[in-house]
């Protein structure tokens, strides 16, 4: 009964306690928040990068091969994220989440996505084929990006807690990652409208982004791209 009593007390306190909140301008760290109703509100852009069809990958290949694909993708994505000003906030299997802040957060996140696309096609896939010339596996991925105000809070229990990101951007960015990998990058209109020309237009002046109607999300306008940005 002790566990039940402890949880009843904890849940009641979560719903009853007032929030202590403040505005943030940098990505919070794991020690920035307590486990109480303590929150930081932040304007930020969220990027999710995800291997497509990873369930099929692990179901049809040896564990060592799947692990190598995971590691190669996540290593490259993480390095590109950091090199373009993003902060890595979580890994989840074959997926990485990153947060960008500042005046250029949307352009930086979009540039990250295009560089990840180049890396998958021009670096990881050739290396995979060189090591495994008889292997027919082709790495596909998706990147989803959205921007909004979010509340960051610590959740879990003492010694086993993590930051949670509550708001539209993390939710929509994650959902964008489930869209078809025929187009590797998906962004919301809120992101597109803030892009600098360099992150919007190719060197020949073509718009790198194509508008679509997101029927599953009340026909919101989103943009997709198959362009890449060489490292």
mmCIF file with all atom_site columns, C-alpha atoms in Angstrom:
data_model
loop_
_atom_site.group_PDB
_atom_site.id
_atom_site.type_symbol
_atom_site.label_atom_id
_atom_site.label_alt_id
_atom_site.label_comp_id
_atom_site.label_asym_id
_atom_site.label_entity_id
_atom_site.label_seq_id
_atom_site.pdbx_PDB_ins_code
_atom_site.Cartn_x
_atom_site.Cartn_y
_atom_site.Cartn_z
_atom_site.occupancy
_atom_site.B_iso_or_equiv
_atom_site.pdbx_formal_charge
_atom_site.auth_seq_id
_atom_site.auth_comp_id
_atom_site.auth_asym_id
_atom_site.auth_atom_id
_atom_site.pdbx_PDB_model_num
ATOM 1   C CA . UNK A 1 1   ? 0.000  0.000  0.000   1.00 0.00 ? 1   UNK A CA 1
ATOM 2   C CA . UNK A 1 2   ? 2.968  2.327  0.497   1.00 0.00 ? 2   UNK A CA 1
ATOM 3   C CA . UNK A 1 3   ? 3.517  2.651  -3.262  1.00 0.00 ? 3   UNK A CA 1
ATOM 4   C CA . UNK A 1 4   ? -0.175 3.400  -3.880  1.00 0.00 ? 4   UNK A CA 1
ATOM 5   C CA . UNK A 1 5   ? -0.216 6.024  -1.127  1.00 0.00 ? 5   UNK A CA 1
ATOM 6   C CA . UNK A 1 6   ? 2.965  7.650  -2.404  1.00 0.00 ? 6   UNK A CA 1
ATOM 7   C CA . UNK A 1 7   ? 1.635  7.839  -5.953  1.00 0.00 ? 7   UNK A CA 1
ATOM 8   C CA . UNK A 1 8   ? -1.742 9.227  -4.871  1.00 0.00 ? 8   UNK A CA 1
ATOM 9   C CA . UNK A 1 9   ? 0.052  11.970 -2.950  1.00 0.00 ? 9   UNK A CA 1
ATOM 10  C CA . UNK A 1 10  ? 2.396  12.737 -5.836  1.00 0.00 ? 10  UNK A CA 1
ATOM 11  C CA . UNK A 1 11  ? -0.341 12.881 -8.476  1.00 0.00 ? 11  UNK A CA 1
ATOM 12  C CA . UNK A 1 12  ? -2.545 15.094 -6.292  1.00 0.00 ? 12  UNK A CA 1
ATOM 13  C CA . UNK A 1 13  ? 0.372  17.471 -5.778  1.00 0.00 ? 13  UNK A CA 1
ATOM 14  C CA . UNK A 1 14  ? 1.134  17.638 -9.508  1.00 0.00 ? 14  UNK A CA 1
ATOM 15  C CA . UNK A 1 15  ? -2.418 18.748 -10.290 1.00 0.00 ? 15  UNK A CA 1
ATOM 16  C CA . UNK A 1 16  ? -2.777 21.060 -7.272  1.00 0.00 ? 16  UNK A CA 1
ATOM 17  C CA . UNK A 1 17  ? 0.575  22.852 -7.089  1.00 0.00 ? 17  UNK A CA 1
ATOM 18  C CA . UNK A 1 18  ? 1.012  26.183 -8.813  1.00 0.00 ? 18  UNK A CA 1
ATOM 19  C CA . UNK A 1 19  ? 3.580  26.425 -11.573 1.00 0.00 ? 19  UNK A CA 1
ATOM 20  C CA . UNK A 1 20  ? 6.828  28.265 -11.129 1.00 0.00 ? 20  UNK A CA 1
ATOM 21  C CA . UNK A 1 21  ? 7.712  29.395 -14.641 1.00 0.00 ? 21  UNK A CA 1
ATOM 22  C CA . UNK A 1 22  ? 10.137 31.696 -16.355 1.00 0.00 ? 22  UNK A CA 1
ATOM 23  C CA . UNK A 1 23  ? 11.087 32.610 -19.904 1.00 0.00 ? 23  UNK A CA 1
ATOM 24  C CA . UNK A 1 24  ? 14.190 31.072 -21.430 1.00 0.00 ? 24  UNK A CA 1
ATOM 25  C CA . UNK A 1 25  ? 16.478 32.109 -24.264 1.00 0.00 ? 25  UNK A CA 1
ATOM 26  C CA . UNK A 1 26  ? 18.799 29.086 -24.267 1.00 0.00 ? 26  UNK A CA 1
ATOM 27  C CA . UNK A 1 27  ? 18.091 25.357 -24.440 1.00 0.00 ? 27  UNK A CA 1
ATOM 28  C CA . UNK A 1 28  ? 17.653 24.168 -20.823 1.00 0.00 ? 28  UNK A CA 1
ATOM 29  C CA . UNK A 1 29  ? 19.975 21.514 -19.441 1.00 0.00 ? 29  UNK A CA 1
ATOM 30  C CA . UNK A 1 30  ? 19.074 18.561 -17.240 1.00 0.00 ? 30  UNK A CA 1
ATOM 31  C CA . UNK A 1 31  ? 19.876 20.536 -14.086 1.00 0.00 ? 31  UNK A CA 1
ATOM 32  C CA . UNK A 1 32  ? 17.855 23.601 -15.072 1.00 0.00 ? 32  UNK A CA 1
ATOM 33  C CA . UNK A 1 33  ? 14.538 22.358 -13.630 1.00 0.00 ? 33  UNK A CA 1
ATOM 34  C CA . UNK A 1 34  ? 13.245 20.598 -10.544 1.00 0.00 ? 34  UNK A CA 1
ATOM 35  C CA . UNK A 1 35  ? 10.754 17.728 -10.503 1.00 0.00 ? 35  UNK A CA 1
ATOM 36  C CA . UNK A 1 36  ? 8.064  19.996 -9.082  1.00 0.00 ? 36  UNK A CA 1
ATOM 37  C CA . UNK A 1 37  ? 5.783  22.141 -11.249 1.00 0.00 ? 37  UNK A CA 1
ATOM 38  C CA . UNK A 1 38  ? 8.778  24.080 -12.499 1.00 0.00 ? 38  UNK A CA 1
ATOM 39  C CA . UNK A 1 39  ? 8.765  25.183 -16.131 1.00 0.00 ? 39  UNK A CA 1
ATOM 40  C CA . UNK A 1 40  ? 10.698 27.222 -18.664 1.00 0.00 ? 40  UNK A CA 1
ATOM 41  C CA . UNK A 1 41  ? 8.820  28.776 -21.576 1.00 0.00 ? 41  UNK A CA 1
ATOM 42  C CA . UNK A 1 42  ? 10.901 29.101 -24.721 1.00 0.00 ? 42  UNK A CA 1
ATOM 43  C CA . UNK A 1 43  ? 10.496 30.064 -28.372 1.00 0.00 ? 43  UNK A CA 1
ATOM 44  C CA . UNK A 1 44  ? 12.303 27.345 -30.277 1.00 0.00 ? 44  UNK A CA 1
ATOM 45  C CA . UNK A 1 45  ? 12.434 25.200 -33.382 1.00 0.00 ? 45  UNK A CA 1
ATOM 46  C CA . UNK A 1 46  ? 12.354 21.418 -33.080 1.00 0.00 ? 46  UNK A CA 1
ATOM 47  C CA . UNK A 1 47  ? 13.905 18.961 -35.514 1.00 0.00 ? 47  UNK A CA 1
ATOM 48  C CA . UNK A 1 48  ? 13.335 15.214 -35.564 1.00 0.00 ? 48  UNK A CA 1
ATOM 49  C CA . UNK A 1 49  ? 15.486 13.013 -37.814 1.00 0.00 ? 49  UNK A CA 1
ATOM 50  C CA . UNK A 1 50  ? 14.360 9.420  -38.218 1.00 0.00 ? 50  UNK A CA 1
ATOM 51  C CA . UNK A 1 51  ? 15.356 6.320  -40.192 1.00 0.00 ? 51  UNK A CA 1
ATOM 52  C CA . UNK A 1 52  ? 12.415 5.210  -42.327 1.00 0.00 ? 52  UNK A CA 1
ATOM 53  C CA . UNK A 1 53  ? 11.111 1.630  -42.144 1.00 0.00 ? 53  UNK A CA 1
ATOM 54  C CA . UNK A 1 54  ? 13.437 0.761  -39.273 1.00 0.00 ? 54  UNK A CA 1
ATOM 55  C CA . UNK A 1 55  ? 11.102 -2.041 -38.148 1.00 0.00 ? 55  UNK A CA 1
ATOM 56  C CA . UNK A 1 56  ? 11.569 -3.747 -41.506 1.00 0.00 ? 56  UNK A CA 1
ATOM 57  C CA . UNK A 1 57  ? 15.315 -3.169 -41.258 1.00 0.00 ? 57  UNK A CA 1
ATOM 58  C CA . UNK A 1 58  ? 15.667 -4.961 -37.916 1.00 0.00 ? 58  UNK A CA 1
ATOM 59  C CA . UNK A 1 59  ? 13.205 -7.704 -38.906 1.00 0.00 ? 59  UNK A CA 1
ATOM 60  C CA . UNK A 1 60  ? 15.033 -8.623 -42.114 1.00 0.00 ? 60  UNK A CA 1
ATOM 61  C CA . UNK A 1 61  ? 18.706 -8.077 -41.264 1.00 0.00 ? 61  UNK A CA 1
ATOM 62  C CA . UNK A 1 62  ? 21.247 -9.292 -38.734 1.00 0.00 ? 62  UNK A CA 1
ATOM 63  C CA . UNK A 1 63  ? 21.455 -7.261 -35.549 1.00 0.00 ? 63  UNK A CA 1
ATOM 64  C CA . UNK A 1 64  ? 25.024 -6.152 -36.275 1.00 0.00 ? 64  UNK A CA 1
ATOM 65  C CA . UNK A 1 65  ? 24.002 -4.731 -39.655 1.00 0.00 ? 65  UNK A CA 1
ATOM 66  C CA . UNK A 1 66  ? 20.997 -2.867 -38.255 1.00 0.00 ? 66  UNK A CA 1
ATOM 67  C CA . UNK A 1 67  ? 23.138 -1.520 -35.418 1.00 0.00 ? 67  UNK A CA 1
ATOM 68  C CA . UNK A 1 68  ? 25.721 -0.234 -37.879 1.00 0.00 ? 68  UNK A CA 1
ATOM 69  C CA . UNK A 1 69  ? 23.029 1.573  -39.889 1.00 0.00 ? 69  UNK A CA 1
ATOM 70  C CA . UNK A 1 70  ? 21.600 3.110  -36.693 1.00 0.00 ? 70  UNK A CA 1
ATOM 71  C CA . UNK A 1 71  ? 25.028 4.198  -35.478 1.00 0.00 ? 71  UNK A CA 1
ATOM 72  C CA . UNK A 1 72  ? 26.104 5.668  -38.821 1.00 0.00 ? 72  UNK A CA 1
ATOM 73  C CA . UNK A 1 73  ? 22.873 7.645  -39.229 1.00 0.00 ? 73  UNK A CA 1
ATOM 74  C CA . UNK A 1 74  ? 22.775 8.953  -35.661 1.00 0.00 ? 74  UNK A CA 1
ATOM 75  C CA . UNK A 1 75  ? 26.487 9.819  -35.638 1.00 0.00 ? 75  UNK A CA 1
ATOM 76  C CA . UNK A 1 76  ? 26.190 11.860 -38.823 1.00 0.00 ? 76  UNK A CA 1
ATOM 77  C CA . UNK A 1 77  ? 22.885 13.504 -37.850 1.00 0.00 ? 77  UNK A CA 1
ATOM 78  C CA . UNK A 1 78  ? 24.191 14.455 -34.403 1.00 0.00 ? 78  UNK A CA 1
ATOM 79  C CA . UNK A 1 79  ? 27.400 15.989 -35.739 1.00 0.00 ? 79  UNK A CA 1
ATOM 80  C CA . UNK A 1 80  ? 25.510 17.971 -38.375 1.00 0.00 ? 80  UNK A CA 1
ATOM 81  C CA . UNK A 1 81  ? 22.984 19.169 -35.790 1.00 0.00 ? 81  UNK A CA 1
ATOM 82  C CA . UNK A 1 82  ? 25.694 20.485 -33.492 1.00 0.00 ? 82  UNK A CA 1
ATOM 83  C CA . UNK A 1 83  ? 27.678 21.985 -36.367 1.00 0.00 ? 83  UNK A CA 1
ATOM 84  C CA . UNK A 1 84  ? 24.602 24.020 -37.317 1.00 0.00 ? 84  UNK A CA 1
ATOM 85  C CA . UNK A 1 85  ? 23.800 25.347 -33.857 1.00 0.00 ? 85  UNK A CA 1
ATOM 86  C CA . UNK A 1 86  ? 21.285 22.776 -32.665 1.00 0.00 ? 86  UNK A CA 1
ATOM 87  C CA . UNK A 1 87  ? 21.175 21.174 -29.223 1.00 0.00 ? 87  UNK A CA 1
ATOM 88  C CA . UNK A 1 88  ? 20.516 17.433 -29.076 1.00 0.00 ? 88  UNK A CA 1
ATOM 89  C CA . UNK A 1 89  ? 17.797 16.801 -26.508 1.00 0.00 ? 89  UNK A CA 1
ATOM 90  C CA . UNK A 1 90  ? 16.929 13.116 -26.960 1.00 0.00 ? 90  UNK A CA 1
ATOM 91  C CA . UNK A 1 91  ? 17.659 9.884  -28.770 1.00 0.00 ? 91  UNK A CA 1
ATOM 92  C CA . UNK A 1 92  ? 14.869 7.352  -29.241 1.00 0.00 ? 92  UNK A CA 1
ATOM 93  C CA . UNK A 1 93  ? 15.943 4.208  -31.058 1.00 0.00 ? 93  UNK A CA 1
ATOM 94  C CA . UNK A 1 94  ? 16.662 5.321  -34.606 1.00 0.00 ? 94  UNK A CA 1
ATOM 95  C CA . UNK A 1 95  ? 15.539 8.909  -34.024 1.00 0.00 ? 95  UNK A CA 1
ATOM 96  C CA . UNK A 1 96  ? 17.209 12.041 -32.713 1.00 0.00 ? 96  UNK A CA 1
ATOM 97  C CA . UNK A 1 97  ? 15.507 15.217 -31.468 1.00 0.00 ? 97  UNK A CA 1
ATOM 98  C CA . UNK A 1 98  ? 17.192 18.615 -31.582 1.00 0.00 ? 98  UNK A CA 1
ATOM 99  C CA . UNK A 1 99  ? 16.204 22.122 -30.501 1.00 0.00 ? 99  UNK A CA 1
ATOM 100 C CA . UNK A 1 100 ? 17.314 25.409 -32.070 1.00 0.00 ? 100 UNK A CA 1
ATOM 101 C CA . UNK A 1 101 ? 16.976 28.881 -30.551 1.00 0.00 ? 101 UNK A CA 1
ATOM 102 C CA . UNK A 1 102 ? 17.892 32.389 -31.669 1.00 0.00 ? 102 UNK A CA 1
ATOM 103 C CA . UNK A 1 103 ? 17.059 34.598 -34.612 1.00 0.00 ? 103 UNK A CA 1
ATOM 104 C CA . UNK A 1 104 ? 18.218 32.066 -37.235 1.00 0.00 ? 104 UNK A CA 1
ATOM 105 C CA . UNK A 1 105 ? 16.746 28.946 -35.636 1.00 0.00 ? 105 UNK A CA 1
ATOM 106 C CA . UNK A 1 106 ? 14.472 28.042 -38.561 1.00 0.00 ? 106 UNK A CA 1
ATOM 107 C CA . UNK A 1 107 ? 17.082 28.510 -41.278 1.00 0.00 ? 107 UNK A CA 1
ATOM 108 C CA . UNK A 1 108 ? 19.644 26.613 -39.208 1.00 0.00 ? 108 UNK A CA 1
ATOM 109 C CA . UNK A 1 109 ? 17.269 23.686 -38.699 1.00 0.00 ? 109 UNK A CA 1
ATOM 110 C CA . UNK A 1 110 ? 16.313 23.590 -42.383 1.00 0.00 ? 110 UNK A CA 1
ATOM 111 C CA . UNK A 1 111 ? 19.975 23.686 -43.394 1.00 0.00 ? 111 UNK A CA 1
ATOM 112 C CA . UNK A 1 112 ? 20.633 20.812 -40.982 1.00 0.00 ? 112 UNK A CA 1
ATOM 113 C CA . UNK A 1 113 ? 17.938 18.710 -42.662 1.00 0.00 ? 113 UNK A CA 1
ATOM 114 C CA . UNK A 1 114 ? 19.314 19.314 -46.144 1.00 0.00 ? 114 UNK A CA 1
ATOM 115 C CA . UNK A 1 115 ? 22.816 18.399 -44.973 1.00 0.00 ? 115 UNK A CA 1
ATOM 116 C CA . UNK A 1 116 ? 21.549 15.189 -43.356 1.00 0.00 ? 116 UNK A CA 1
ATOM 117 C CA . UNK A 1 117 ? 19.949 14.322 -46.698 1.00 0.00 ? 117 UNK A CA 1
ATOM 118 C CA . UNK A 1 118 ? 23.261 14.841 -48.499 1.00 0.00 ? 118 UNK A CA 1
ATOM 119 C CA . UNK A 1 119 ? 25.087 12.791 -45.882 1.00 0.00 ? 119 UNK A CA 1
ATOM 120 C CA . UNK A 1 120 ? 22.702 9.832  -46.180 1.00 0.00 ? 120 UNK A CA 1
ATOM 121 C CA . UNK A 1 121 ? 22.907 9.769  -49.982 1.00 0.00 ? 121 UNK A CA 1
ATOM 122 C CA . UNK A 1 122 ? 26.517 10.748 -50.578 1.00 0.00 ? 122 UNK A CA 1
ATOM 123 C CA . UNK A 1 123 ? 28.374 9.443  -47.532 1.00 0.00 ? 123 UNK A CA 1
ATOM 124 C CA . UNK A 1 124 ? 26.518 6.716  -45.616 1.00 0.00 ? 124 UNK A CA 1
ATOM 125 C CA . UNK A 1 125 ? 25.003 4.828  -48.550 1.00 0.00 ? 125 UNK A CA 1
ATOM 126 C CA . UNK A 1 126 ? 28.274 4.631  -50.544 1.00 0.00 ? 126 UNK A CA 1
ATOM 127 C CA . UNK A 1 127 ? 30.162 3.490  -47.429 1.00 0.00 ? 127 UNK A CA 1
ATOM 128 C CA . UNK A 1 128 ? 27.521 0.832  -46.754 1.00 0.00 ? 128 UNK A CA 1
ATOM 129 C CA . UNK A 1 129 ? 27.679 -0.402 -50.348 1.00 0.00 ? 129 UNK A CA 1
ATOM 130 C CA . UNK A 1 130 ? 31.471 -0.526 -50.276 1.00 0.00 ? 130 UNK A CA 1
ATOM 131 C CA . UNK A 1 131 ? 31.500 -2.640 -47.108 1.00 0.00 ? 131 UNK A CA 1
ATOM 132 C CA . UNK A 1 132 ? 28.566 -4.838 -48.171 1.00 0.00 ? 132 UNK A CA 1
ATOM 133 C CA . UNK A 1 133 ? 28.603 -4.944 -52.003 1.00 0.00 ? 133 UNK A CA 1
ATOM 134 C CA . UNK A 1 134 ? 25.952 -7.671 -52.186 1.00 0.00 ? 134 UNK A CA 1
ATOM 135 C CA . UNK A 1 135 ? 23.574 -5.933 -49.779 1.00 0.00 ? 135 UNK A CA 1
ATOM 136 C CA . UNK A 1 136 ? 20.501 -4.364 -51.392 1.00 0.00 ? 136 UNK A CA 1
ATOM 137 C CA . UNK A 1 137 ? 19.465 -2.232 -48.418 1.00 0.00 ? 137 UNK A CA 1
ATOM 138 C CA . UNK A 1 138 ? 18.987 1.471  -49.181 1.00 0.00 ? 138 UNK A CA 1
ATOM 139 C CA . UNK A 1 139 ? 18.898 3.959  -46.311 1.00 0.00 ? 139 UNK A CA 1
ATOM 140 C CA . UNK A 1 140 ? 15.849 6.208  -46.358 1.00 0.00 ? 140 UNK A CA 1
ATOM 141 C CA . UNK A 1 141 ? 15.070 8.807  -43.730 1.00 0.00 ? 141 UNK A CA 1
ATOM 142 C CA . UNK A 1 142 ? 12.759 11.697 -42.909 1.00 0.00 ? 142 UNK A CA 1
ATOM 143 C CA . UNK A 1 143 ? 13.316 14.965 -41.068 1.00 0.00 ? 143 UNK A CA 1
ATOM 144 C CA . UNK A 1 144 ? 10.446 16.968 -39.589 1.00 0.00 ? 144 UNK A CA 1
ATOM 145 C CA . UNK A 1 145 ? 10.727 20.565 -38.371 1.00 0.00 ? 145 UNK A CA 1
ATOM 146 C CA . UNK A 1 146 ? 8.309  22.931 -36.636 1.00 0.00 ? 146 UNK A CA 1
ATOM 147 C CA . UNK A 1 147 ? 8.612  26.063 -34.503 1.00 0.00 ? 147 UNK A CA 1
ATOM 148 C CA . UNK A 1 148 ? 6.469  27.366 -31.634 1.00 0.00 ? 148 UNK A CA 1
ATOM 149 C CA . UNK A 1 149 ? 6.446  28.406 -27.999 1.00 0.00 ? 149 UNK A CA 1
ATOM 150 C CA . UNK A 1 150 ? 7.042  25.440 -25.703 1.00 0.00 ? 150 UNK A CA 1
ATOM 151 C CA . UNK A 1 151 ? 7.119  24.693 -22.019 1.00 0.00 ? 151 UNK A CA 1
ATOM 152 C CA . UNK A 1 152 ? 10.014 22.591 -20.801 1.00 0.00 ? 152 UNK A CA 1
ATOM 153 C CA . UNK A 1 153 ? 9.619  20.601 -17.588 1.00 0.00 ? 153 UNK A CA 1
ATOM 154 C CA . UNK A 1 154 ? 11.380 17.769 -15.795 1.00 0.00 ? 154 UNK A CA 1
ATOM 155 C CA . UNK A 1 155 ? 9.444  14.507 -15.560 1.00 0.00 ? 155 UNK A CA 1
ATOM 156 C CA . UNK A 1 156 ? 10.045 11.094 -14.027 1.00 0.00 ? 156 UNK A CA 1
ATOM 157 C CA . UNK A 1 157 ? 11.446 10.290 -10.612 1.00 0.00 ? 157 UNK A CA 1
ATOM 158 C CA . UNK A 1 158 ? 14.563 11.328 -8.778  1.00 0.00 ? 158 UNK A CA 1
ATOM 159 C CA . UNK A 1 159 ? 17.536 9.587  -10.335 1.00 0.00 ? 159 UNK A CA 1
ATOM 160 C CA . UNK A 1 160 ? 15.576 8.628  -13.464 1.00 0.00 ? 160 UNK A CA 1
ATOM 161 C CA . UNK A 1 161 ? 14.157 11.804 -14.963 1.00 0.00 ? 161 UNK A CA 1
ATOM 162 C CA . UNK A 1 162 ? 14.399 13.724 -18.203 1.00 0.00 ? 162 UNK A CA 1
ATOM 163 C CA . UNK A 1 163 ? 13.188 16.957 -19.740 1.00 0.00 ? 163 UNK A CA 1
ATOM 164 C CA . UNK A 1 164 ? 9.869  16.926 -21.576 1.00 0.00 ? 164 UNK A CA 1
ATOM 165 C CA . UNK A 1 165 ? 8.971  19.452 -24.268 1.00 0.00 ? 165 UNK A CA 1
ATOM 166 C CA . UNK A 1 166 ? 5.300  20.438 -24.317 1.00 0.00 ? 166 UNK A CA 1
ATOM 167 C CA . UNK A 1 167 ? 3.952  22.395 -27.262 1.00 0.00 ? 167 UNK A CA 1
ATOM 168 C CA . UNK A 1 168 ? 3.079  22.188 -30.915 1.00 0.00 ? 168 UNK A CA 1
ATOM 169 C CA . UNK A 1 169 ? 6.603  22.107 -32.334 1.00 0.00 ? 169 UNK A CA 1
ATOM 170 C CA . UNK A 1 170 ? 7.804  18.840 -30.780 1.00 0.00 ? 170 UNK A CA 1
ATOM 171 C CA . UNK A 1 171 ? 4.470  17.168 -31.513 1.00 0.00 ? 171 UNK A CA 1
ATOM 172 C CA . UNK A 1 172 ? 4.200  18.296 -35.125 1.00 0.00 ? 172 UNK A CA 1
ATOM 173 C CA . UNK A 1 173 ? 7.872  17.746 -35.909 1.00 0.00 ? 173 UNK A CA 1
ATOM 174 C CA . UNK A 1 174 ? 7.535  14.154 -34.706 1.00 0.00 ? 174 UNK A CA 1
ATOM 175 C CA . UNK A 1 175 ? 4.397  13.643 -36.822 1.00 0.00 ? 175 UNK A CA 1
ATOM 176 C CA . UNK A 1 176 ? 6.108  15.072 -39.890 1.00 0.00 ? 176 UNK A CA 1
ATOM 177 C CA . UNK A 1 177 ? 8.700  12.304 -39.531 1.00 0.00 ? 177 UNK A CA 1
ATOM 178 C CA . UNK A 1 178 ? 5.957  9.759  -40.258 1.00 0.00 ? 178 UNK A CA 1
ATOM 179 C CA . UNK A 1 179 ? 5.230  11.212 -43.705 1.00 0.00 ? 179 UNK A CA 1
ATOM 180 C CA . UNK A 1 180 ? 6.492  9.372  -46.817 1.00 0.00 ? 180 UNK A CA 1
ATOM 181 C CA . UNK A 1 181 ? 10.271 9.329  -47.227 1.00 0.00 ? 181 UNK A CA 1
ATOM 182 C CA . UNK A 1 182 ? 9.861  10.032 -50.964 1.00 0.00 ? 182 UNK A CA 1
ATOM 183 C CA . UNK A 1 183 ? 10.651 13.545 -49.736 1.00 0.00 ? 183 UNK A CA 1
ATOM 184 C CA . UNK A 1 184 ? 13.277 13.528 -47.028 1.00 0.00 ? 184 UNK A CA 1
ATOM 185 C CA . UNK A 1 185 ? 12.478 16.877 -45.381 1.00 0.00 ? 185 UNK A CA 1
ATOM 186 C CA . UNK A 1 186 ? 9.137  18.229 -44.183 1.00 0.00 ? 186 UNK A CA 1
ATOM 187 C CA . UNK A 1 187 ? 8.642  21.624 -42.514 1.00 0.00 ? 187 UNK A CA 1
ATOM 188 C CA . UNK A 1 188 ? 5.640  23.647 -41.389 1.00 0.00 ? 188 UNK A CA 1
ATOM 189 C CA . UNK A 1 189 ? 4.566  26.978 -42.866 1.00 0.00 ? 189 UNK A CA 1
ATOM 190 C CA . UNK A 1 190 ? 5.688  28.688 -39.662 1.00 0.00 ? 190 UNK A CA 1
ATOM 191 C CA . UNK A 1 191 ? 9.226  27.468 -40.370 1.00 0.00 ? 191 UNK A CA 1
ATOM 192 C CA . UNK A 1 192 ? 9.107  28.184 -44.097 1.00 0.00 ? 192 UNK A CA 1
ATOM 193 C CA . UNK A 1 193 ? 7.920  31.757 -43.576 1.00 0.00 ? 193 UNK A CA 1
ATOM 194 C CA . UNK A 1 194 ? 11.022 32.507 -41.466 1.00 0.00 ? 194 UNK A CA 1
ATOM 195 C CA . UNK A 1 195 ? 13.630 30.991 -43.789 1.00 0.00 ? 195 UNK A CA 1
ATOM 196 C CA . UNK A 1 196 ? 16.381 33.207 -45.112 1.00 0.00 ? 196 UNK A CA 1
ATOM 197 C CA . UNK A 1 197 ? 16.729 33.099 -48.893 1.00 0.00 ? 197 UNK A CA 1
ATOM 198 C CA . UNK A 1 198 ? 19.887 30.978 -48.675 1.00 0.00 ? 198 UNK A CA 1
ATOM 199 C CA . UNK A 1 199 ? 17.911 28.227 -46.927 1.00 0.00 ? 199 UNK A CA 1
ATOM 200 C CA . UNK A 1 200 ? 14.932 28.623 -49.249 1.00 0.00 ? 200 UNK A CA 1
ATOM 201 C CA . UNK A 1 201 ? 16.406 28.997 -52.733 1.00 0.00 ? 201 UNK A CA 1
ATOM 202 C CA . UNK A 1 202 ? 18.883 26.788 -54.579 1.00 0.00 ? 202 UNK A CA 1
ATOM 203 C CA . UNK A 1 203 ? 21.978 28.313 -56.157 1.00 0.00 ? 203 UNK A CA 1
ATOM 204 C CA . UNK A 1 204 ? 20.148 28.519 -59.488 1.00 0.00 ? 204 UNK A CA 1
ATOM 205 C CA . UNK A 1 205 ? 17.255 30.429 -57.905 1.00 0.00 ? 205 UNK A CA 1
ATOM 206 C CA . UNK A 1 206 ? 14.798 27.524 -57.699 1.00 0.00 ? 206 UNK A CA 1
ATOM 207 C CA . UNK A 1 207 ? 12.673 27.256 -54.573 1.00 0.00 ? 207 UNK A CA 1
ATOM 208 C CA . UNK A 1 208 ? 13.847 24.134 -52.759 1.00 0.00 ? 208 UNK A CA 1
ATOM 209 C CA . UNK A 1 209 ? 10.470 23.731 -51.021 1.00 0.00 ? 209 UNK A CA 1
ATOM 210 C CA . UNK A 1 210 ? 7.112  22.580 -52.383 1.00 0.00 ? 210 UNK A CA 1
ATOM 211 C CA . UNK A 1 211 ? 3.876  23.472 -50.573 1.00 0.00 ? 211 UNK A CA 1
ATOM 212 C CA . UNK A 1 212 ? 1.456  20.699 -49.691 1.00 0.00 ? 212 UNK A CA 1
ATOM 213 C CA . UNK A 1 213 ? -1.811 20.419 -47.762 1.00 0.00 ? 213 UNK A CA 1
ATOM 214 C CA . UNK A 1 214 ? -1.485 18.248 -44.642 1.00 0.00 ? 214 UNK A CA 1
ATOM 215 C CA . UNK A 1 215 ? -4.852 16.522 -44.818 1.00 0.00 ? 215 UNK A CA 1
ATOM 216 C CA . UNK A 1 216 ? -4.367 14.581 -41.582 1.00 0.00 ? 216 UNK A CA 1
ATOM 217 C CA . UNK A 1 217 ? -3.829 17.856 -39.678 1.00 0.00 ? 217 UNK A CA 1
ATOM 218 C CA . UNK A 1 218 ? -6.787 20.012 -40.743 1.00 0.00 ? 218 UNK A CA 1
ATOM 219 C CA . UNK A 1 219 ? -5.223 20.787 -44.139 1.00 0.00 ? 219 UNK A CA 1
ATOM 220 C CA . UNK A 1 220 ? -2.454 22.906 -42.643 1.00 0.00 ? 220 UNK A CA 1
ATOM 221 C CA . UNK A 1 221 ? 0.116  24.019 -45.205 1.00 0.00 ? 221 UNK A CA 1
ATOM 222 C CA . UNK A 1 222 ? 3.445  22.237 -44.986 1.00 0.00 ? 222 UNK A CA 1
ATOM 223 C CA . UNK A 1 223 ? 6.465  22.151 -47.267 1.00 0.00 ? 223 UNK A CA 1
ATOM 224 C CA . UNK A 1 224 ? 8.570  19.265 -48.521 1.00 0.00 ? 224 UNK A CA 1
ATOM 225 C CA . UNK A 1 225 ? 11.985 19.053 -50.133 1.00 0.00 ? 225 UNK A CA 1
ATOM 226 C CA . UNK A 1 226 ? 14.326 16.518 -51.681 1.00 0.00 ? 226 UNK A CA 1
ATOM 227 C CA . UNK A 1 227 ? 17.187 18.982 -52.075 1.00 0.00 ? 227 UNK A CA 1
ATOM 228 C CA . UNK A 1 228 ? 20.471 18.473 -50.264 1.00 0.00 ? 228 UNK A CA 1
ATOM 229 C CA . UNK A 1 229 ? 23.219 20.733 -48.954 1.00 0.00 ? 229 UNK A CA 1
ATOM 230 C CA . UNK A 1 230 ? 26.780 19.389 -49.385 1.00 0.00 ? 230 UNK A CA 1
ATOM 231 C CA . UNK A 1 231 ? 29.042 19.385 -46.344 1.00 0.00 ? 231 UNK A CA 1
#
